[in-house]
């Protein structure tokens, strides 16, 4: 009986995967930090100015921390990055349209970073969708 082995991955592919994981860990660290800050008093005034109430601050902090943790789970990393794209899209919109002196630079950078990760991890998103709805997304 012959033993089958997985095809060897190129060094470039392995380096790319390592670089992507480093980026995911760095982005996760930032979102844990950012989400943690949202539970403190530093952002109370900013969310008062937004006008939707403090529940949005807690929801945003929870979503950022959940997304950060998801970035660290191989099976969930693409979907977590996609979720963070949504959170950051909301942050960009808020900075541009709801805050008088809003600066959307940081949310745009974070949105772009999460979008790149979501794109590069699209295979994990497809795999999750295929598992959830095989008749619709299966191969």
CSV table of N, CA, C and O in Angstrom, one decimal:
chain,number,residue,atom,x,y,z
A,1,UNK,N,0.9,-1.2,0.0
A,1,UNK,CA,0.0,0.0,0.0
A,1,UNK,C,0.9,1.2,0.0
A,1,UNK,O,1.8,1.4,0.8
A,2,UNK,N,0.7,2.1,-0.9
A,2,UNK,CA,1.5,3.3,-1.0
A,2,UNK,C,0.9,4.4,0.0
A,2,UNK,O,-0.3,4.5,0.1
A,3,UNK,N,1.9,5.1,0.5
A,3,UNK,CA,1.5,6.2,1.5
A,3,UNK,C,1.4,7.5,0.7
A,3,UNK,O,2.4,7.9,0.0
A,4,UNK,N,0.3,8.1,0.8
A,4,UNK,CA,0.1,9.4,0.1
A,4,UNK,C,0.5,10.5,1.1
A,4,UNK,O,0.2,10.5,2.2
A,5,UNK,N,1.3,11.5,0.5
A,5,UNK,CA,1.7,12.6,1.3
A,5,UNK,C,1.1,13.9,0.6
A,5,UNK,O,0.9,13.9,-0.6
A,6,UNK,N,0.9,14.9,1.4
A,6,UNK,CA,0.4,16.2,0.9
A,6,UNK,C,1.5,16.8,0.1
A,6,UNK,O,2.7,16.7,0.4
A,7,UNK,N,1.1,17.5,-1.0
A,7,UNK,CA,2.1,18.2,-1.8
A,7,UNK,C,2.9,19.2,-0.9
A,7,UNK,O,2.3,19.9,-0.1
A,8,UNK,N,4.1,19.3,-1.2
A,8,UNK,CA,5.0,20.3,-0.4
A,8,UNK,C,4.6,21.7,-0.8
A,8,UNK,O,4.4,22.0,-2.0
A,9,UNK,N,4.5,22.5,0.2
A,9,UNK,CA,4.2,23.9,-0.1
A,9,UNK,C,5.5,24.7,-0.4
A,9,UNK,O,6.5,24.4,0.2
A,10,UNK,N,5.4,25.6,-1.3
A,10,UNK,CA,6.6,26.4,-1.6
A,10,UNK,C,7.0,27.2,-0.4
A,10,UNK,O,6.2,27.6,0.5
A,11,UNK,N,8.3,27.6,-0.4
A,11,UNK,CA,8.8,28.5,0.7
A,11,UNK,C,8.0,29.8,0.6
A,11,UNK,O,7.7,30.4,1.7
A,12,UNK,N,7.8,30.3,-0.6
A,12,UNK,CA,7.1,31.6,-0.7
A,12,UNK,C,5.7,31.5,-0.1
A,12,UNK,O,5.2,32.4,0.6
A,13,UNK,N,5.0,30.4,-0.3
A,13,UNK,CA,3.6,30.2,0.3
A,13,UNK,C,3.7,30.2,1.8
A,13,UNK,O,2.9,30.8,2.5
A,14,UNK,N,4.7,29.5,2.3
A,14,UNK,CA,4.8,29.4,3.8
A,14,UNK,C,5.2,30.8,4.4
A,14,UNK,O,4.6,31.1,5.4
A,15,UNK,N,6.1,31.5,3.8
A,15,UNK,CA,6.4,32.8,4.2
A,15,UNK,C,5.2,33.8,4.2
A,15,UNK,O,5.0,34.5,5.1
A,16,UNK,N,4.4,33.7,3.1
A,16,UNK,CA,3.2,34.5,3.0
A,16,UNK,C,2.2,34.2,4.1
A,16,UNK,O,1.6,35.1,4.6
A,17,UNK,N,2.1,32.9,4.4
A,17,UNK,CA,1.1,32.5,5.4
A,17,UNK,C,1.6,33.0,6.8
A,17,UNK,O,0.8,33.4,7.6
A,18,UNK,N,2.9,32.9,7.0
A,18,UNK,CA,3.4,33.4,8.3
A,18,UNK,C,3.2,34.9,8.4
A,18,UNK,O,2.8,35.4,9.5
A,19,UNK,N,3.5,35.6,7.3
A,19,UNK,CA,3.3,37.1,7.3
A,19,UNK,C,1.8,37.4,7.6
A,19,UNK,O,1.5,38.4,8.3
A,20,UNK,N,0.9,36.7,7.0
A,20,UNK,CA,-0.5,36.9,7.2
A,20,UNK,C,-0.9,36.6,8.6
A,20,UNK,O,-1.7,37.4,9.2
A,21,UNK,N,-0.4,35.6,9.2
A,21,UNK,CA,-0.6,35.3,10.7
A,21,UNK,C,-0.1,36.4,11.6
A,21,UNK,O,-0.7,36.8,12.5
A,22,UNK,N,1.1,36.9,11.2
A,22,UNK,CA,1.7,38.0,12.0
A,22,UNK,C,0.8,39.3,11.9
A,22,UNK,O,0.5,39.9,12.9
A,23,UNK,N,0.3,39.5,10.7
A,23,UNK,CA,-0.7,40.7,10.5
A,23,UNK,C,-2.0,40.4,11.3
A,23,UNK,O,-2.5,41.4,12.0
A,24,UNK,N,-2.5,39.2,11.3
A,24,UNK,CA,-3.7,38.9,12.1
A,24,UNK,C,-3.5,39.1,13.6
A,24,UNK,O,-4.3,39.6,14.3
A,25,UNK,N,-2.4,38.6,14.1
A,25,UNK,CA,-2.1,38.8,15.5
A,25,UNK,C,-1.9,40.2,15.9
A,25,UNK,O,-2.5,40.7,16.9
A,26,UNK,N,-1.2,41.0,15.0
A,26,UNK,CA,-1.1,42.4,15.3
A,26,UNK,C,-2.4,43.1,15.3
A,26,UNK,O,-2.7,44.0,16.2
A,27,UNK,N,-3.3,42.8,14.3
A,27,UNK,CA,-4.6,43.4,14.2
A,27,UNK,C,-5.5,43.0,15.4
A,27,UNK,O,-6.2,43.8,16.0
A,28,UNK,N,-5.4,41.7,15.8
A,28,UNK,CA,-6.1,41.2,16.9
A,28,UNK,C,-5.7,42.0,18.2
A,28,UNK,O,-6.5,42.4,19.0
A,29,UNK,N,-4.4,42.2,18.4
A,29,UNK,CA,-3.9,42.9,19.6
A,29,UNK,C,-4.4,44.3,19.6
A,29,UNK,O,-4.9,44.8,20.7
A,30,UNK,N,-4.5,45.0,18.5
A,30,UNK,CA,-5.0,46.3,18.5
A,30,UNK,C,-6.5,46.3,18.8
A,30,UNK,O,-6.9,47.2,19.6
A,31,UNK,N,-7.3,45.4,18.2
A,31,UNK,CA,-8.7,45.4,18.5
A,31,UNK,C,-9.0,45.0,19.9
A,31,UNK,O,-10.0,45.5,20.5
A,32,UNK,N,-8.2,44.1,20.6
A,32,UNK,CA,-8.4,43.8,22.0
A,32,UNK,C,-8.2,45.1,22.8
A,32,UNK,O,-9.0,45.5,23.7
A,33,UNK,N,-7.1,45.8,22.5
A,33,UNK,CA,-6.8,47.1,23.2
A,33,UNK,C,-7.9,48.1,23.0
A,33,UNK,O,-8.4,48.7,23.9
A,34,UNK,N,-8.3,48.3,21.7
A,34,UNK,CA,-9.3,49.3,21.4
A,34,UNK,C,-10.7,48.9,22.1
A,34,UNK,O,-11.4,49.8,22.6
A,35,UNK,N,-11.0,47.6,22.0
A,35,UNK,CA,-12.3,47.2,22.6
A,35,UNK,C,-12.3,47.4,24.1
A,35,UNK,O,-13.3,47.8,24.7
A,36,UNK,N,-11.1,47.1,24.7
A,36,UNK,CA,-11.0,47.2,26.2
A,36,UNK,C,-11.2,48.7,26.5
A,36,UNK,O,-11.9,49.0,27.5
A,37,UNK,N,-10.6,49.6,25.8
A,37,UNK,CA,-10.8,51.0,26.1
A,37,UNK,C,-12.2,51.5,26.0
A,37,UNK,O,-12.6,52.4,26.7
A,38,UNK,N,-13.0,50.9,25.1
A,38,UNK,CA,-14.4,51.3,25.0
A,38,UNK,C,-15.2,51.0,26.2
A,38,UNK,O,-16.3,51.6,26.4
A,39,UNK,N,-14.7,50.1,27.1
A,39,UNK,CA,-15.5,49.8,28.3
A,39,UNK,C,-15.1,50.8,29.4
A,39,UNK,O,-15.7,50.7,30.5
A,40,UNK,N,-14.1,51.6,29.2
A,40,UNK,CA,-13.7,52.6,30.2
A,40,UNK,C,-14.5,53.9,30.0
A,40,UNK,O,-15.4,54.0,29.2
A,41,UNK,N,-14.0,54.9,30.7
A,41,UNK,CA,-14.7,56.2,30.7
A,41,UNK,C,-14.2,57.1,29.6
A,41,UNK,O,-14.7,58.2,29.3
A,42,UNK,N,-13.1,56.7,28.9
A,42,UNK,CA,-12.5,57.6,27.9
A,42,UNK,C,-13.4,57.9,26.7
A,42,UNK,O,-13.2,59.0,26.1
A,43,UNK,N,-14.3,57.1,26.4
A,43,UNK,CA,-15.1,57.3,25.2
A,43,UNK,C,-16.6,57.6,25.5
A,43,UNK,O,-17.4,57.7,24.6
A,44,UNK,N,-16.9,57.9,26.7
A,44,UNK,CA,-18.3,58.2,27.1
A,44,UNK,C,-18.7,59.5,26.4
A,44,UNK,O,-19.8,59.5,25.7
A,45,UNK,N,-17.9,60.5,26.4
A,45,UNK,CA,-18.3,61.8,25.7
A,45,UNK,C,-18.4,61.6,24.2
A,45,UNK,O,-19.3,62.2,23.6
A,46,UNK,N,-17.5,60.9,23.6
A,46,UNK,CA,-17.6,60.7,22.2
A,46,UNK,C,-18.9,60.0,21.8
A,46,UNK,O,-19.5,60.4,20.8
A,47,UNK,N,-19.3,59.0,22.5
A,47,UNK,CA,-20.5,58.3,22.2
A,47,UNK,C,-21.8,59.1,22.6
A,47,UNK,O,-22.8,58.9,22.0
A,48,UNK,N,-21.6,60.0,23.5
A,48,UNK,CA,-22.7,61.0,23.8
A,48,UNK,C,-22.9,61.9,22.6
A,48,UNK,O,-24.0,62.2,22.2
A,49,UNK,N,-21.8,62.3,22.0
A,49,UNK,CA,-21.9,63.2,20.8
A,49,UNK,C,-22.5,62.4,19.6
A,49,UNK,O,-23.2,63.0,18.8
A,50,UNK,N,-22.2,61.1,19.5
A,50,UNK,CA,-22.8,60.3,18.4
A,50,UNK,C,-24.3,60.3,18.5
A,50,UNK,O,-25.0,60.4,17.5
A,51,UNK,N,-24.8,60.2,19.8
A,51,UNK,CA,-26.2,60.3,20.0
A,51,UNK,C,-27.1,59.1,20.0
A,51,UNK,O,-28.3,59.2,20.1
A,52,UNK,N,-26.5,57.9,20.0
A,52,UNK,CA,-27.2,56.7,20.0
A,52,UNK,C,-27.3,56.0,21.4
A,52,UNK,O,-27.9,55.0,21.6
A,53,UNK,N,-26.6,56.6,22.3
A,53,UNK,CA,-26.5,56.0,23.7
A,53,UNK,C,-25.3,55.2,23.9
A,53,UNK,O,-24.5,54.9,23.0
A,54,UNK,N,-25.1,54.9,25.2
A,54,UNK,CA,-23.9,54.2,25.6
A,54,UNK,C,-23.9,52.7,25.2
A,54,UNK,O,-22.9,52.1,25.2
A,55,UNK,N,-25.1,52.2,25.0
A,55,UNK,CA,-25.2,50.8,24.5
A,55,UNK,C,-24.3,50.5,23.3
A,55,UNK,O,-23.7,49.4,23.2
A,56,UNK,N,-24.2,51.5,22.4
A,56,UNK,CA,-23.4,51.4,21.2
A,56,UNK,C,-21.9,51.2,21.5
A,56,UNK,O,-21.2,50.5,20.9
A,57,UNK,N,-21.5,51.9,22.6
A,57,UNK,CA,-20.1,51.8,23.0
A,57,UNK,C,-19.8,50.4,23.5
A,57,UNK,O,-18.8,49.8,23.1
A,58,UNK,N,-20.7,49.8,24.3
A,58,UNK,CA,-20.5,48.5,24.8
A,58,UNK,C,-20.6,47.4,23.6
A,58,UNK,O,-19.8,46.5,23.6
A,59,UNK,N,-21.5,47.6,22.7
A,59,UNK,CA,-21.7,46.7,21.6
A,59,UNK,C,-20.4,46.8,20.7
A,59,UNK,O,-19.9,45.7,20.3
A,60,UNK,N,-19.9,48.0,20.4
A,60,UNK,CA,-18.7,48.1,19.6
A,60,UNK,C,-17.5,47.5,20.3
A,60,UNK,O,-16.7,46.8,19.6
A,61,UNK,N,-17.4,47.7,21.6
A,61,UNK,CA,-16.3,47.1,22.3
A,61,UNK,C,-16.3,45.6,22.3
A,61,UNK,O,-15.3,44.9,22.1
A,62,UNK,N,-17.5,45.0,22.5
A,62,UNK,CA,-17.7,43.6,22.4
A,62,UNK,C,-17.4,43.0,21.0
A,62,UNK,O,-16.8,42.0,20.9
A,63,UNK,N,-17.9,43.7,20.0
A,63,UNK,CA,-17.6,43.2,18.6
A,63,UNK,C,-16.2,43.3,18.3
A,63,UNK,O,-15.6,42.4,17.6
A,64,UNK,N,-15.5,44.3,18.7
A,64,UNK,CA,-14.0,44.4,18.5
A,64,UNK,C,-13.3,43.3,19.2
A,64,UNK,O,-12.4,42.7,18.6
A,65,UNK,N,-13.6,43.0,20.4
A,65,UNK,CA,-12.9,42.0,21.1
A,65,UNK,C,-13.2,40.6,20.5
A,65,UNK,O,-12.4,39.8,20.4
A,66,UNK,N,-14.5,40.4,20.2
A,66,UNK,CA,-14.9,39.1,19.6
A,66,UNK,C,-14.2,38.9,18.3
A,66,UNK,O,-13.7,37.8,17.9
A,67,UNK,N,-14.1,40.0,17.5
A,67,UNK,CA,-13.5,39.9,16.2
A,67,UNK,C,-12.0,39.6,16.3
A,67,UNK,O,-11.4,38.9,15.6
A,68,UNK,N,-11.4,40.3,17.4
A,68,UNK,CA,-10.0,40.0,17.6
A,68,UNK,C,-9.7,38.6,18.0
A,68,UNK,O,-8.8,38.0,17.5
A,69,UNK,N,-10.5,38.0,18.8
A,69,UNK,CA,-10.4,36.6,19.2
A,69,UNK,C,-10.6,35.7,18.0
A,69,UNK,O,-9.9,34.7,17.8
A,70,UNK,N,-11.6,36.1,17.1
A,70,UNK,CA,-11.8,35.3,15.9
A,70,UNK,C,-10.7,35.3,15.0
A,70,UNK,O,-10.4,34.3,14.3
A,71,UNK,N,-9.9,36.4,14.9
A,71,UNK,CA,-8.8,36.5,14.0
A,71,UNK,C,-7.7,35.5,14.4
A,71,UNK,O,-6.9,35.1,13.6
A,72,UNK,N,-7.7,35.0,15.6
A,72,UNK,CA,-6.7,34.1,16.1
A,72,UNK,C,-7.1,32.6,16.0
A,72,UNK,O,-6.3,31.7,16.2
A,73,UNK,N,-8.3,32.3,15.5
A,73,UNK,CA,-8.8,31.0,15.3
A,73,UNK,C,-8.8,30.7,13.8
A,73,UNK,O,-9.5,31.3,13.0
A,74,UNK,N,-8.0,29.7,13.4
A,74,UNK,CA,-7.8,29.5,12.0
A,74,UNK,C,-9.1,29.3,11.2
A,74,UNK,O,-9.3,29.8,10.1
A,75,UNK,N,-10.1,28.6,11.8
A,75,UNK,CA,-11.3,28.3,11.1
A,75,UNK,C,-12.2,29.6,11.0
A,75,UNK,O,-13.0,29.7,10.1
A,76,UNK,N,-12.0,30.5,11.9
A,76,UNK,CA,-12.9,31.7,11.9
A,76,UNK,C,-12.2,33.0,11.5
A,76,UNK,O,-12.9,34.0,11.4
A,77,UNK,N,-11.0,33.0,11.2
A,77,UNK,CA,-10.2,34.2,10.9
A,77,UNK,C,-10.8,35.0,9.8
A,77,UNK,O,-10.8,36.3,9.9
A,78,UNK,N,-11.2,34.4,8.7
A,78,UNK,CA,-11.7,35.1,7.6
A,78,UNK,C,-13.0,35.8,7.9
A,78,UNK,O,-13.2,37.0,7.6
A,79,UNK,N,-13.9,35.1,8.6
A,79,UNK,CA,-15.2,35.6,8.9
A,79,UNK,C,-15.0,36.7,10.0
A,79,UNK,O,-15.7,37.7,9.9
A,80,UNK,N,-14.1,36.5,10.9
A,80,UNK,CA,-13.9,37.6,11.9
A,80,UNK,C,-13.3,38.9,11.3
A,80,UNK,O,-13.8,40.0,11.6
A,81,UNK,N,-12.5,38.7,10.3
A,81,UNK,CA,-11.9,39.9,9.6
A,81,UNK,C,-13.1,40.6,8.8
A,81,UNK,O,-13.2,41.8,8.8
A,82,UNK,N,-14.0,39.8,8.2
A,82,UNK,CA,-15.1,40.4,7.5
A,82,UNK,C,-16.0,41.1,8.5
A,82,UNK,O,-16.5,42.2,8.2
A,83,UNK,N,-16.2,40.6,9.7
A,83,UNK,CA,-17.0,41.3,10.7
A,83,UNK,C,-16.4,42.6,11.1
A,83,UNK,O,-17.1,43.6,11.3
A,84,UNK,N,-15.1,42.6,11.2
A,84,UNK,CA,-14.4,43.8,11.6
A,84,UNK,C,-14.4,44.8,10.5
A,84,UNK,O,-14.4,46.0,10.8
A,85,UNK,N,-14.5,44.4,9.3
A,85,UNK,CA,-14.7,45.3,8.2
A,85,UNK,C,-16.0,46.1,8.4
A,85,UNK,O,-16.1,47.3,8.2
A,86,UNK,N,-17.0,45.3,8.8
A,86,UNK,CA,-18.3,46.0,9.0
A,86,UNK,C,-18.3,47.0,10.2
A,86,UNK,O,-18.8,48.1,10.1
A,87,UNK,N,-17.6,46.6,11.3
A,87,UNK,CA,-17.5,47.4,12.4
A,87,UNK,C,-16.8,48.7,12.0
A,87,UNK,O,-17.2,49.8,12.4
A,88,UNK,N,-15.7,48.6,11.3
A,88,UNK,CA,-14.9,49.7,10.9
A,88,UNK,C,-15.6,50.6,9.9
A,88,UNK,O,-15.4,51.8,9.8
A,89,UNK,N,-16.4,50.0,9.0
A,89,UNK,CA,-17.2,50.8,8.1
A,89,UNK,C,-18.2,51.7,8.9
A,89,UNK,O,-18.4,52.8,8.5
A,90,UNK,N,-18.8,51.1,9.9
A,90,UNK,CA,-19.6,51.9,10.8
A,90,UNK,C,-18.8,53.0,11.5
A,90,UNK,O,-19.3,54.2,11.6
A,91,UNK,N,-17.6,52.7,11.9
A,91,UNK,CA,-16.8,53.8,12.5
A,91,UNK,C,-16.4,54.9,11.5
A,91,UNK,O,-16.4,56.1,11.9
A,92,UNK,N,-16.1,54.5,10.3
A,92,UNK,CA,-15.7,55.5,9.3
A,92,UNK,C,-17.0,56.4,9.0
A,92,UNK,O,-16.8,57.6,9.0
A,93,UNK,N,-18.1,55.8,8.9
A,93,UNK,CA,-19.3,56.6,8.6
A,93,UNK,C,-19.6,57.5,9.8
A,93,UNK,O,-20.0,58.6,9.6
A,94,UNK,N,-19.5,57.0,11.0
A,94,UNK,CA,-19.7,57.8,12.2
A,94,UNK,C,-18.8,59.0,12.2
A,94,UNK,O,-19.2,60.1,12.5
A,95,UNK,N,-17.5,58.7,12.0
A,95,UNK,CA,-16.5,59.8,12.0
A,95,UNK,C,-16.8,60.9,11.0
A,95,UNK,O,-16.6,62.1,11.2
A,96,UNK,N,-17.2,60.4,9.8
A,96,UNK,CA,-17.4,61.4,8.7
A,96,UNK,C,-18.7,62.1,8.8
A,96,UNK,O,-18.8,63.3,8.4
A,97,UNK,N,-19.8,61.5,9.3
A,97,UNK,CA,-21.1,62.1,9.2
A,97,UNK,C,-21.8,62.5,10.5
A,97,UNK,O,-22.7,63.3,10.5
A,98,UNK,N,-21.3,61.9,11.6
A,98,UNK,CA,-22.0,62.2,12.9
A,98,UNK,C,-21.2,63.0,13.9
A,98,UNK,O,-21.7,63.6,14.7
A,99,UNK,N,-19.9,63.0,13.7
A,99,UNK,CA,-19.0,63.7,14.7
A,99,UNK,C,-18.5,65.0,14.0
A,99,UNK,O,-18.1,65.0,12.9
A,100,UNK,N,-18.6,66.1,14.8
A,100,UNK,CA,-18.3,67.4,14.2
A,100,UNK,C,-16.8,67.5,13.8
A,100,UNK,O,-16.4,68.0,12.8
A,101,UNK,N,-15.9,66.9,14.7
A,101,UNK,CA,-14.5,67.0,14.4
A,101,UNK,C,-14.0,65.5,14.2
A,101,UNK,O,-12.9,65.2,14.7
A,102,UNK,N,-14.7,64.7,13.4
A,102,UNK,CA,-14.3,63.4,13.2
A,102,UNK,C,-13.1,63.2,12.3
A,102,UNK,O,-12.9,64.0,11.4
A,103,UNK,N,-12.3,62.2,12.6
A,103,UNK,CA,-11.1,61.9,11.8
A,103,UNK,C,-11.2,60.4,11.5
A,103,UNK,O,-11.0,59.6,12.4
A,104,UNK,N,-11.5,60.1,10.3
A,104,UNK,CA,-11.7,58.7,9.8
A,104,UNK,C,-10.4,58.0,9.4
A,104,UNK,O,-10.5,56.9,8.9
A,105,UNK,N,-9.3,58.6,9.6
A,105,UNK,CA,-8.0,58.0,9.2
A,105,UNK,C,-7.7,56.6,9.8
A,105,UNK,O,-7.5,55.6,9.1
A,106,UNK,N,-7.7,56.5,11.1
A,106,UNK,CA,-7.5,55.3,11.8
A,106,UNK,C,-8.5,54.2,11.4
A,106,UNK,O,-8.2,53.1,11.1
A,107,UNK,N,-9.8,54.5,11.5
A,107,UNK,CA,-10.8,53.5,11.1
A,107,UNK,C,-10.6,53.0,9.7
A,107,UNK,O,-10.8,51.9,9.4
A,108,UNK,N,-10.2,53.9,8.8
A,108,UNK,CA,-10.0,53.5,7.4
A,108,UNK,C,-8.8,52.6,7.2
A,108,UNK,O,-8.9,51.6,6.5
A,109,UNK,N,-7.8,52.9,8.0
A,109,UNK,CA,-6.6,52.0,8.0
A,109,UNK,C,-7.0,50.6,8.5
A,109,UNK,O,-6.6,49.6,7.9
A,110,UNK,N,-7.7,50.6,9.6
A,110,UNK,CA,-8.1,49.3,10.2
A,110,UNK,C,-9.1,48.6,9.3
A,110,UNK,O,-9.0,47.3,9.2
A,111,UNK,N,-10.0,49.3,8.6
A,111,UNK,CA,-10.9,48.7,7.7
A,111,UNK,C,-10.1,48.0,6.5
A,111,UNK,O,-10.4,46.9,6.2
A,112,UNK,N,-9.1,48.8,6.0
A,112,UNK,CA,-8.3,48.2,4.9
A,112,UNK,C,-7.6,47.0,5.3
A,112,UNK,O,-7.5,46.0,4.6
A,113,UNK,N,-7.0,47.0,6.5
A,113,UNK,CA,-6.2,45.9,7.0
A,113,UNK,C,-7.1,44.6,7.2
A,113,UNK,O,-6.8,43.5,6.8
A,114,UNK,N,-8.3,44.9,7.8
A,114,UNK,CA,-9.3,43.8,8.0
A,114,UNK,C,-9.8,43.2,6.6
A,114,UNK,O,-9.9,42.0,6.4
A,115,UNK,N,-10.0,44.1,5.7
A,115,UNK,CA,-10.5,43.7,4.3
A,115,UNK,C,-9.4,42.9,3.6
A,115,UNK,O,-9.8,41.9,3.0
A,116,UNK,N,-8.2,43.2,3.7
A,116,UNK,CA,-7.1,42.5,3.1
A,116,UNK,C,-7.0,41.1,3.7
A,116,UNK,O,-7.0,40.0,3.0
A,117,UNK,N,-7.1,41.0,5.0
A,117,UNK,CA,-7.1,39.7,5.7
A,117,UNK,C,-8.3,38.9,5.3
A,117,UNK,O,-8.2,37.7,5.0
A,118,UNK,N,-9.5,39.5,5.3
A,118,UNK,CA,-10.7,38.8,4.8
A,118,UNK,C,-10.6,38.2,3.4
A,118,UNK,O,-11.0,37.1,3.1
A,119,UNK,N,-10.0,39.0,2.5
A,119,UNK,CA,-9.8,38.6,1.2
A,119,UNK,C,-8.8,37.4,1.1
A,119,UNK,O,-9.1,36.4,0.4
A,120,UNK,N,-7.7,37.6,1.8
A,120,UNK,CA,-6.7,36.5,1.8
A,120,UNK,C,-7.1,35.2,2.5
A,120,UNK,O,-6.6,34.2,2.2
A,121,UNK,N,-8.1,35.4,3.4
A,121,UNK,CA,-8.6,34.2,4.1
A,121,UNK,C,-10.0,33.8,3.6
A,121,UNK,O,-10.8,33.1,4.3
A,122,UNK,N,-10.3,34.2,2.4
A,122,UNK,CA,-11.7,33.9,1.8
A,122,UNK,C,-12.0,32.4,1.7
A,122,UNK,O,-13.1,32.0,1.8
A,123,UNK,N,-10.9,31.6,1.7
A,123,UNK,CA,-11.1,30.1,1.6
A,123,UNK,C,-11.8,29.7,3.0
A,123,UNK,O,-12.6,28.8,3.0
A,124,UNK,N,-11.4,30.3,4.1
A,124,UNK,CA,-12.0,29.9,5.4
A,124,UNK,C,-13.5,30.3,5.4
A,124,UNK,O,-14.3,29.7,6.0
A,125,UNK,N,-13.8,31.5,4.8
A,125,UNK,CA,-15.2,32.0,4.8
A,125,UNK,C,-16.0,31.0,3.9
A,125,UNK,O,-17.1,30.6,4.3
A,126,UNK,N,-15.5,30.6,2.8
A,126,UNK,CA,-16.2,29.7,1.9
A,126,UNK,C,-16.4,28.3,2.6
A,126,UNK,O,-17.5,27.7,2.5
A,127,UNK,N,-15.4,27.9,3.3
A,127,UNK,CA,-15.5,26.6,4.0
A,127,UNK,C,-16.6,26.6,5.1
A,127,UNK,O,-17.4,25.7,5.2
A,128,UNK,N,-16.7,27.8,5.8
A,128,UNK,CA,-17.7,27.9,6.8
A,128,UNK,C,-19.1,28.0,6.2
A,128,UNK,O,-20.0,27.3,6.7
A,129,UNK,N,-19.2,28.7,5.1
A,129,UNK,CA,-20.5,28.8,4.4
A,129,UNK,C,-20.9,27.5,3.9
A,129,UNK,O,-22.1,27.1,3.9
A,130,UNK,N,-20.0,26.7,3.3
A,130,UNK,CA,-20.3,25.4,2.8
A,130,UNK,C,-20.7,24.5,3.9
A,130,UNK,O,-21.6,23.6,3.6
A,131,UNK,N,-20.2,24.6,5.0
A,131,UNK,CA,-20.6,23.7,6.1
A,131,UNK,C,-22.0,24.1,6.7
A,131,UNK,O,-22.7,23.3,7.0
A,132,UNK,N,-22.3,25.4,6.7
A,132,UNK,CA,-23.5,25.9,7.2
A,132,UNK,C,-24.7,25.7,6.2
A,132,UNK,O,-25.8,25.4,6.6
A,133,UNK,N,-24.4,25.8,4.9
A,133,UNK,CA,-25.4,25.6,3.9
A,133,UNK,C,-24.8,24.9,2.7
A,133,UNK,O,-24.5,25.5,1.7
A,134,UNK,N,-24.6,23.6,2.8
A,134,UNK,CA,-23.9,22.8,1.8
A,134,UNK,C,-24.6,22.9,0.4
A,134,UNK,O,-24.0,22.8,-0.6
A,135,UNK,N,-25.9,22.9,0.5
A,135,UNK,CA,-26.7,22.9,-0.8
A,135,UNK,C,-26.5,24.2,-1.6
A,135,UNK,O,-26.6,24.3,-2.8
A,136,UNK,N,-26.2,25.3,-0.8
A,136,UNK,CA,-26.0,26.6,-1.5
A,136,UNK,C,-24.6,26.9,-1.8
A,136,UNK,O,-24.3,27.5,-2.8
A,137,UNK,N,-23.7,26.6,-0.8
A,137,UNK,CA,-22.3,27.0,-1.0
A,137,UNK,C,-21.3,25.8,-1.1
A,137,UNK,O,-20.1,26.0,-1.2
A,138,UNK,N,-21.9,24.6,-1.1
A,138,UNK,CA,-21.0,23.4,-1.2
A,138,UNK,C,-20.3,23.4,-2.6
A,138,UNK,O,-20.7,24.0,-3.5
A,139,UNK,N,-19.3,22.5,-2.6
A,139,UNK,CA,-18.5,22.5,-3.8
A,139,UNK,C,-19.0,21.4,-4.8
A,139,UNK,O,-19.6,20.5,-4.5
